[in-house]
Short mmCIF file of C-alpha atoms in Angstrom, two decimals:
data_model
loop_
_atom_site.label_atom_id
_atom_site.label_comp_id
_atom_site.label_asym_id
_atom_site.label_seq_id
_atom_site.Cartn_x
_atom_site.Cartn_y
_atom_site.Cartn_z
CA UNK A 1 -22.84 45.91 -26.91
CA UNK A 2 -25.81 44.63 -28.25
CA UNK A 3 -26.44 41.80 -30.37
CA UNK A 4 -26.79 44.11 -33.47
CA UNK A 5 -23.88 45.06 -33.08
CA UNK A 6 -22.00 41.87 -32.51
CA UNK A 7 -22.99 40.78 -35.80
CA UNK A 8 -20.46 44.03 -37.27
CA UNK A 9 -17.85 42.34 -35.93
CA UNK A 10 -15.34 39.40 -36.65
CA UNK A 11 -15.30 36.96 -34.67
CA UNK A 12 -11.94 36.36 -33.01
CA UNK A 13 -10.57 32.58 -33.47
CA UNK A 14 -7.59 32.86 -31.93
CA UNK A 15 -5.87 34.68 -29.40
CA UNK A 16 -2.30 35.67 -28.31
CA UNK A 17 -1.07 35.32 -25.07
CA UNK A 18 1.10 38.13 -23.80
CA UNK A 19 2.81 36.13 -21.28
CA UNK A 20 6.29 37.91 -20.37
CA UNK A 21 6.40 39.24 -24.18
CA UNK A 22 7.53 42.53 -22.84
CA UNK A 23 11.01 40.76 -22.04
CA UNK A 24 12.25 40.06 -25.36
CA UNK A 25 15.86 39.74 -23.49
CA UNK A 26 14.54 36.75 -20.76
CA UNK A 27 13.02 34.88 -23.21
CA UNK A 28 15.81 32.23 -22.86
CA UNK A 29 16.50 32.86 -19.06
CA UNK A 30 12.71 32.34 -18.61
CA UNK A 31 12.72 28.89 -21.15
CA UNK A 32 15.47 27.74 -19.14
CA UNK A 33 13.64 28.06 -15.87
CA UNK A 34 9.74 26.97 -16.78
CA UNK A 35 11.79 24.11 -18.15
CA UNK A 36 13.54 22.91 -14.65
CA UNK A 37 10.48 23.42 -13.33
CA UNK A 38 8.35 21.45 -15.55
CA UNK A 39 10.62 18.91 -15.41
CA UNK A 40 11.53 18.80 -11.50
CA UNK A 41 7.40 19.11 -11.17
CA UNK A 42 6.46 16.20 -13.13
CA UNK A 43 9.60 14.16 -11.42
CA UNK A 44 9.05 14.87 -7.66
CA UNK A 45 4.74 14.44 -8.14
CA UNK A 46 5.68 11.04 -10.05
CA UNK A 47 7.83 9.51 -7.36
CA UNK A 48 5.25 10.29 -4.58
CA UNK A 49 2.41 8.66 -6.23
CA UNK A 50 4.86 5.39 -7.17
CA UNK A 51 5.30 5.32 -3.40
CA UNK A 52 1.99 6.00 -2.24
CA UNK A 53 1.24 3.25 -4.64
CA UNK A 54 4.21 0.67 -4.47
CA UNK A 55 5.16 0.94 -0.64
CA UNK A 56 2.25 -0.99 2.14
CA UNK A 57 3.67 1.50 4.51
CA UNK A 58 2.24 4.23 2.45
CA UNK A 59 -1.15 2.56 1.89
CA UNK A 60 -3.30 4.62 5.01
CA UNK A 61 -5.62 7.64 4.10
CA UNK A 62 -3.25 10.35 4.49
CA UNK A 63 -1.16 9.37 1.96
CA UNK A 64 -3.68 8.19 -0.14
CA UNK A 65 -5.41 11.93 -0.84
CA UNK A 66 -1.55 12.59 -0.81
CA UNK A 67 -1.36 10.51 -4.20
CA UNK A 68 -4.08 12.39 -5.49
CA UNK A 69 -3.20 15.89 -4.96
CA UNK A 70 -0.02 14.69 -6.53
CA UNK A 71 -1.59 13.49 -9.57
CA UNK A 72 -3.74 16.42 -9.98
CA UNK A 73 -0.40 18.43 -9.78
CA UNK A 74 1.01 16.67 -12.91
CA UNK A 75 -1.99 17.55 -14.30
CA UNK A 76 -2.07 21.01 -13.03
CA UNK A 77 1.66 21.60 -14.29
CA UNK A 78 0.81 20.03 -17.72
CA UNK A 79 -2.34 22.32 -18.74
CA UNK A 80 -0.43 25.38 -18.63
CA UNK A 81 3.63 24.94 -18.90
CA UNK A 82 3.69 23.20 -22.30
CA UNK A 83 2.27 25.70 -23.90
CA UNK A 84 4.47 28.43 -22.08
CA UNK A 85 7.56 26.93 -23.05
CA UNK A 86 6.66 26.34 -26.91
CA UNK A 87 6.45 29.79 -26.53
CA UNK A 88 9.23 31.21 -24.85
CA UNK A 89 11.14 28.97 -27.49
CA UNK A 90 9.40 29.61 -30.54
CA UNK A 91 8.33 32.71 -30.16
CA UNK A 92 4.70 32.18 -31.14
CA UNK A 93 2.03 32.85 -28.77
CA UNK A 94 -1.23 32.36 -30.59
CA UNK A 95 -3.33 29.54 -29.02
CA UNK A 96 -6.86 28.93 -30.90
CA UNK A 97 -10.14 30.05 -29.32
CA UNK A 98 -11.26 26.20 -28.82
CA UNK A 99 -7.72 25.62 -26.82
CA UNK A 100 -7.94 28.87 -24.81
CA UNK A 101 -11.35 27.35 -23.65
CA UNK A 102 -9.99 23.80 -23.39
CA UNK A 103 -7.14 25.20 -20.93
CA UNK A 104 -9.79 27.58 -19.07
CA UNK A 105 -11.26 24.83 -18.73
CA UNK A 106 -9.25 22.22 -17.39
CA UNK A 107 -7.31 25.03 -15.46
CA UNK A 108 -10.84 25.93 -13.36
CA UNK A 109 -11.30 22.01 -13.08
CA UNK A 110 -8.13 21.39 -11.29
CA UNK A 111 -8.19 24.68 -9.08
CA UNK A 112 -11.12 23.92 -7.93
CA UNK A 113 -10.43 20.25 -7.43
CA UNK A 114 -7.21 20.90 -5.43
CA UNK A 115 -9.59 23.15 -3.11
CA UNK A 116 -11.80 20.80 -2.23
CA UNK A 117 -8.33 17.93 -1.82
CA UNK A 118 -6.84 20.15 0.09
CA UNK A 119 -10.14 20.24 2.60
CA UNK A 120 -10.20 16.26 2.30
CA UNK A 121 -6.74 16.44 4.00
CA UNK A 122 -7.37 18.62 6.29
CA UNK A 123 -10.39 16.92 7.22
CA UNK A 124 -8.58 13.99 7.72
CA UNK A 125 -5.75 14.86 9.90
CA UNK A 126 -8.49 16.94 12.00
CA UNK A 127 -9.76 12.99 12.32
CA UNK A 128 -6.01 12.10 13.44
CA UNK A 129 -5.22 15.02 16.23
CA UNK A 130 -9.03 16.14 17.32
CA UNK A 131 -10.89 11.97 17.23
CA UNK A 132 -7.68 9.69 17.66
CA UNK A 133 -9.61 7.40 19.03
CA UNK A 134 -12.63 7.34 16.52
CA UNK A 135 -10.20 7.83 13.50
CA UNK A 136 -9.43 4.22 12.34
CA UNK A 137 -13.49 3.80 12.32
CA UNK A 138 -13.90 6.84 10.65
CA UNK A 139 -11.21 7.56 7.88
CA UNK A 140 -12.14 4.07 6.38
CA UNK A 141 -11.20 3.07 3.28
CA UNK A 142 -14.50 4.27 1.97
CA UNK A 143 -15.04 7.79 3.40
CA UNK A 144 -11.72 8.04 1.36
CA UNK A 145 -12.82 6.69 -1.90
CA UNK A 146 -16.30 8.90 -1.33
CA UNK A 147 -13.74 11.84 -0.60
CA UNK A 148 -11.22 11.36 -3.64
CA UNK A 149 -13.86 11.19 -5.99
CA UNK A 150 -15.90 13.71 -4.70
CA UNK A 151 -13.63 16.48 -4.51
CA UNK A 152 -12.56 15.12 -8.67
CA UNK A 153 -16.27 15.62 -9.69
CA UNK A 154 -16.88 18.55 -7.31
CA UNK A 155 -14.15 19.78 -9.26
CA UNK A 156 -15.15 19.71 -13.04
CA UNK A 157 -18.45 19.96 -12.82
CA UNK A 158 -18.72 24.32 -11.81
CA UNK A 159 -16.02 24.73 -14.61
CA UNK A 160 -18.01 22.73 -16.86
CA UNK A 161 -20.81 25.08 -16.25
CA UNK A 162 -18.39 28.17 -17.23
CA UNK A 163 -17.19 26.50 -20.05
CA UNK A 164 -20.25 26.20 -21.39
CA UNK A 165 -21.62 29.98 -20.31
CA UNK A 166 -17.66 30.87 -21.56
CA UNK A 167 -17.79 29.55 -25.03
CA UNK A 168 -21.64 31.48 -25.44
CA UNK A 169 -19.59 34.44 -25.20
CA UNK A 170 -18.79 36.81 -28.70
CA UNK A 171 -15.05 37.93 -28.41
CA UNK A 172 -14.45 40.75 -31.05
CA UNK A 173 -11.91 43.23 -29.83
CA UNK A 174 -7.64 43.24 -29.75
CA UNK A 175 -7.07 39.18 -29.04
CA UNK A 176 -4.86 39.97 -27.38
CA UNK A 177 -5.27 38.10 -23.52
CA UNK A 178 -3.01 39.95 -21.69
CA UNK A 179 -1.87 37.41 -19.17
CA UNK A 180 0.40 33.72 -19.41
CA UNK A 181 -2.41 31.49 -19.59
CA UNK A 182 -6.36 32.03 -20.48
CA UNK A 183 -7.75 33.11 -17.40
CA UNK A 184 -11.03 34.52 -16.75
CA UNK A 185 -10.74 37.78 -16.16
CA UNK A 186 -8.41 38.96 -19.18
CA UNK A 187 -10.05 36.94 -21.65
CA UNK A 188 -13.57 38.66 -20.57
CA UNK A 189 -12.07 41.91 -20.95
CA UNK A 190 -11.60 40.73 -24.70
CA UNK A 191 -15.37 40.37 -25.04
CA UNK A 192 -17.94 42.37 -26.68
CA UNK A 193 -21.04 40.56 -24.95
CA UNK A 194 -22.57 41.26 -21.46
CA UNK A 195 -21.17 39.70 -19.39
CA UNK A 196 -22.95 40.14 -16.13
CA UNK A 197 -24.89 36.89 -15.85
CA UNK A 198 -21.72 34.75 -15.98
CA UNK A 199 -20.16 37.28 -13.75
CA UNK A 200 -23.07 36.59 -11.59
CA UNK A 201 -22.37 32.28 -11.94
CA UNK A 202 -19.02 33.00 -11.13
CA UNK A 203 -19.05 34.82 -7.65
CA UNK A 204 -21.56 32.50 -6.86
CA UNK A 205 -19.80 29.29 -7.86
CA UNK A 206 -16.43 30.80 -6.26
CA UNK A 207 -18.14 30.53 -2.97
CA UNK A 208 -19.47 26.85 -3.39
CA UNK A 209 -16.40 25.86 -4.26
CA UNK A 210 -13.82 27.81 -3.76
CA UNK A 211 -14.65 30.02 -0.58
CA UNK A 212 -16.39 26.95 1.29
CA UNK A 213 -13.84 24.40 0.96
CA UNK A 214 -11.01 27.76 2.29
CA UNK A 215 -13.82 27.97 5.07
CA UNK A 216 -13.92 24.26 5.80
CA UNK A 217 -10.18 23.33 5.72
CA UNK A 218 -9.86 26.85 7.78
CA UNK A 219 -12.59 25.90 10.75
CA UNK A 220 -10.23 22.55 10.73
CA UNK A 221 -6.56 24.15 11.59
CA UNK A 222 -8.16 26.23 14.48
CA UNK A 223 -9.64 22.88 15.93
CA UNK A 224 -6.46 21.10 15.21
CA UNK A 225 -4.38 24.47 17.00
CA UNK A 226 -6.55 24.21 19.72
CA UNK A 227 -6.00 20.97 20.46
CA UNK A 228 -2.30 21.13 19.99
CA UNK A 229 -2.31 23.84 22.17
CA UNK A 230 -4.18 21.61 24.89
CA UNK A 231 -1.59 18.93 24.64
CA UNK A 232 0.14 19.00 28.50
CA UNK A 233 3.77 18.16 26.78
CA UNK A 234 5.79 19.91 24.83
CA UNK A 235 6.96 16.77 23.15
CA UNK A 236 2.95 15.88 22.35
CA UNK A 237 2.78 19.14 21.18
CA UNK A 238 5.82 18.66 18.51
CA UNK A 239 4.76 15.47 17.56
CA UNK A 240 1.07 16.59 17.08
CA UNK A 241 2.06 19.64 14.68
CA UNK A 242 4.77 17.39 12.81
CA UNK A 243 1.65 15.42 11.50
CA UNK A 244 -0.39 18.30 10.50
CA UNK A 245 2.86 20.68 9.23
CA UNK A 246 3.47 20.28 6.07
CA UNK A 247 -0.23 20.61 5.11
CA UNK A 248 -0.67 23.55 6.52
CA UNK A 249 2.06 25.36 4.87
CA UNK A 250 0.40 23.47 1.70
CA UNK A 251 -2.51 24.90 2.24
CA UNK A 252 -1.33 28.60 2.98
CA UNK A 253 0.84 28.96 -0.04
CA UNK A 254 -1.59 27.85 -2.11
CA UNK A 255 -4.37 29.75 -0.86
CA UNK A 256 -2.15 33.12 -0.34
CA UNK A 257 -1.45 33.22 -3.33
CA UNK A 258 -4.16 32.50 -4.53
CA UNK A 259 -6.21 35.65 -2.31
CA UNK A 260 -3.96 37.71 -3.35
CA UNK A 261 -3.79 37.54 -7.70
CA UNK A 262 -7.62 37.57 -7.38
CA UNK A 263 -8.15 40.15 -4.52
CA UNK A 264 -5.74 42.64 -6.11
CA UNK A 265 -7.33 45.26 -7.85
CA UNK A 266 -7.84 45.43 -11.38
CA UNK A 267 -5.54 48.06 -12.31
CA UNK A 268 -2.54 48.54 -14.98
CA UNK A 269 0.28 49.09 -12.56
CA UNK A 270 -0.22 46.19 -10.97
CA UNK A 271 -0.55 43.60 -13.70
CA UNK A 272 3.19 42.62 -14.01
CA UNK A 273 2.69 42.19 -10.18
CA UNK A 274 -0.84 40.02 -10.56
CA UNK A 275 1.27 37.86 -13.39
CA UNK A 276 4.13 36.91 -10.97
CA UNK A 277 1.81 35.70 -7.77
CA UNK A 278 0.30 33.79 -10.37
CA UNK A 279 3.49 31.70 -11.16
CA UNK A 280 3.02 30.94 -7.21
CA UNK A 281 -0.08 28.86 -7.46
CA UNK A 282 -0.05 27.90 -10.90
CA UNK A 283 3.92 26.48 -11.17
CA UNK A 284 4.97 27.19 -7.86
CA UNK A 285 2.97 25.36 -5.34
CA UNK A 286 2.64 22.24 -7.48
CA UNK A 287 6.65 21.77 -7.50
CA UNK A 288 6.39 23.46 -4.28
CA UNK A 289 4.20 20.01 -2.66
CA UNK A 290 6.03 17.30 -3.05
CA UNK A 291 8.97 18.84 -2.16
CA UNK A 292 7.09 19.60 1.39
CA UNK A 293 6.13 16.36 2.04
CA UNK A 294 9.44 14.71 1.27
CA UNK A 295 11.27 16.52 3.37
CA UNK A 296 9.25 17.18 6.37
CA UNK A 297 8.02 13.89 6.38
CA UNK A 298 10.18 10.95 8.02
CA UNK A 299 7.90 7.98 6.17
CA UNK A 300 7.91 9.55 2.74
CA UNK A 301 11.82 10.24 3.44
CA UNK A 302 12.32 6.36 4.07
CA UNK A 303 9.85 4.79 1.79
CA UNK A 304 12.05 7.17 -1.10
CA UNK A 305 14.94 5.68 0.66
CA UNK A 306 13.96 1.87 0.48
CA UNK A 307 12.95 2.25 -3.28
CA UNK A 308 15.83 3.94 -3.83
CA UNK A 309 18.25 0.86 -2.19
CA UNK A 310 16.16 -1.31 -4.62
CA UNK A 311 16.80 0.24 -7.73
CA UNK A 312 20.84 -0.01 -7.14
CA UNK A 313 20.52 -3.86 -5.83
CA UNK A 314 18.49 -4.22 -8.95
CA UNK A 315 21.28 -2.14 -11.28
CA UNK A 316 23.75 -3.80 -9.57
CA UNK A 317 22.42 -7.57 -10.87
CA UNK A 318 21.62 -6.20 -13.93
CA UNK A 319 25.07 -5.40 -14.35
#
């Protein structure tokens, strides 16, 4: 649409997130389910953060990066779920254009940051398994801080660029966003501006900030698996694989659902399927991450048992 035609349209000042509004009979059930998921996600990730900070045995690079991942997941979940819960409870699905842009900004930033954090964690596992003699000197405190800080900065920078481009678009069509949050594609469909430039920028940034970390993670695991298969003893292979299995599961769930969502054809028949898979990497992955690490990791299990014993002792003494 040409600029002269934009001026004849009324700019949209708020959007309606359709979400799961086409299932009115399930609104209460969905509210309870998402409330349990939100509470569980916040509690489990905060426990991981507290354990990584307070337990001296977890003051190593792998758990420093895990603590960052849990911190990211608490922010990630809080960007989407409170707004969804309010909509399900009150039935009010409107969100201001500014609120929508802010949600788009933080969601994009945190997704990209997770891509870089998972790549950093895979590099840590690569050094631990493929270069064990050099692990202590290479993966030092300085490098850990650089990897974590670089992940957060690399996540927020491209999202800032994309949000600046998005804020320049004119939204004058129907204001109904056919999703449960302000994602790029559903919002772009409502724009009557020329979207060719912002689409090109998205493809470039997606390759740099999503595909590149994925390729680094994939390369790390090719080297890790190759090294594990060369270990002569079965016990040695099992021990080596156990040190990276939790992270590998998290990577598979995150990237698997992310690729399904953004590689599915954009058609009305697949719209509900797209929403369902979006729930996996936006809502369920932040809940699954701490559970996977706590259930499959002896150090985290032991740190949790110690913390529970200390809390029970303090409670008994105070009583």
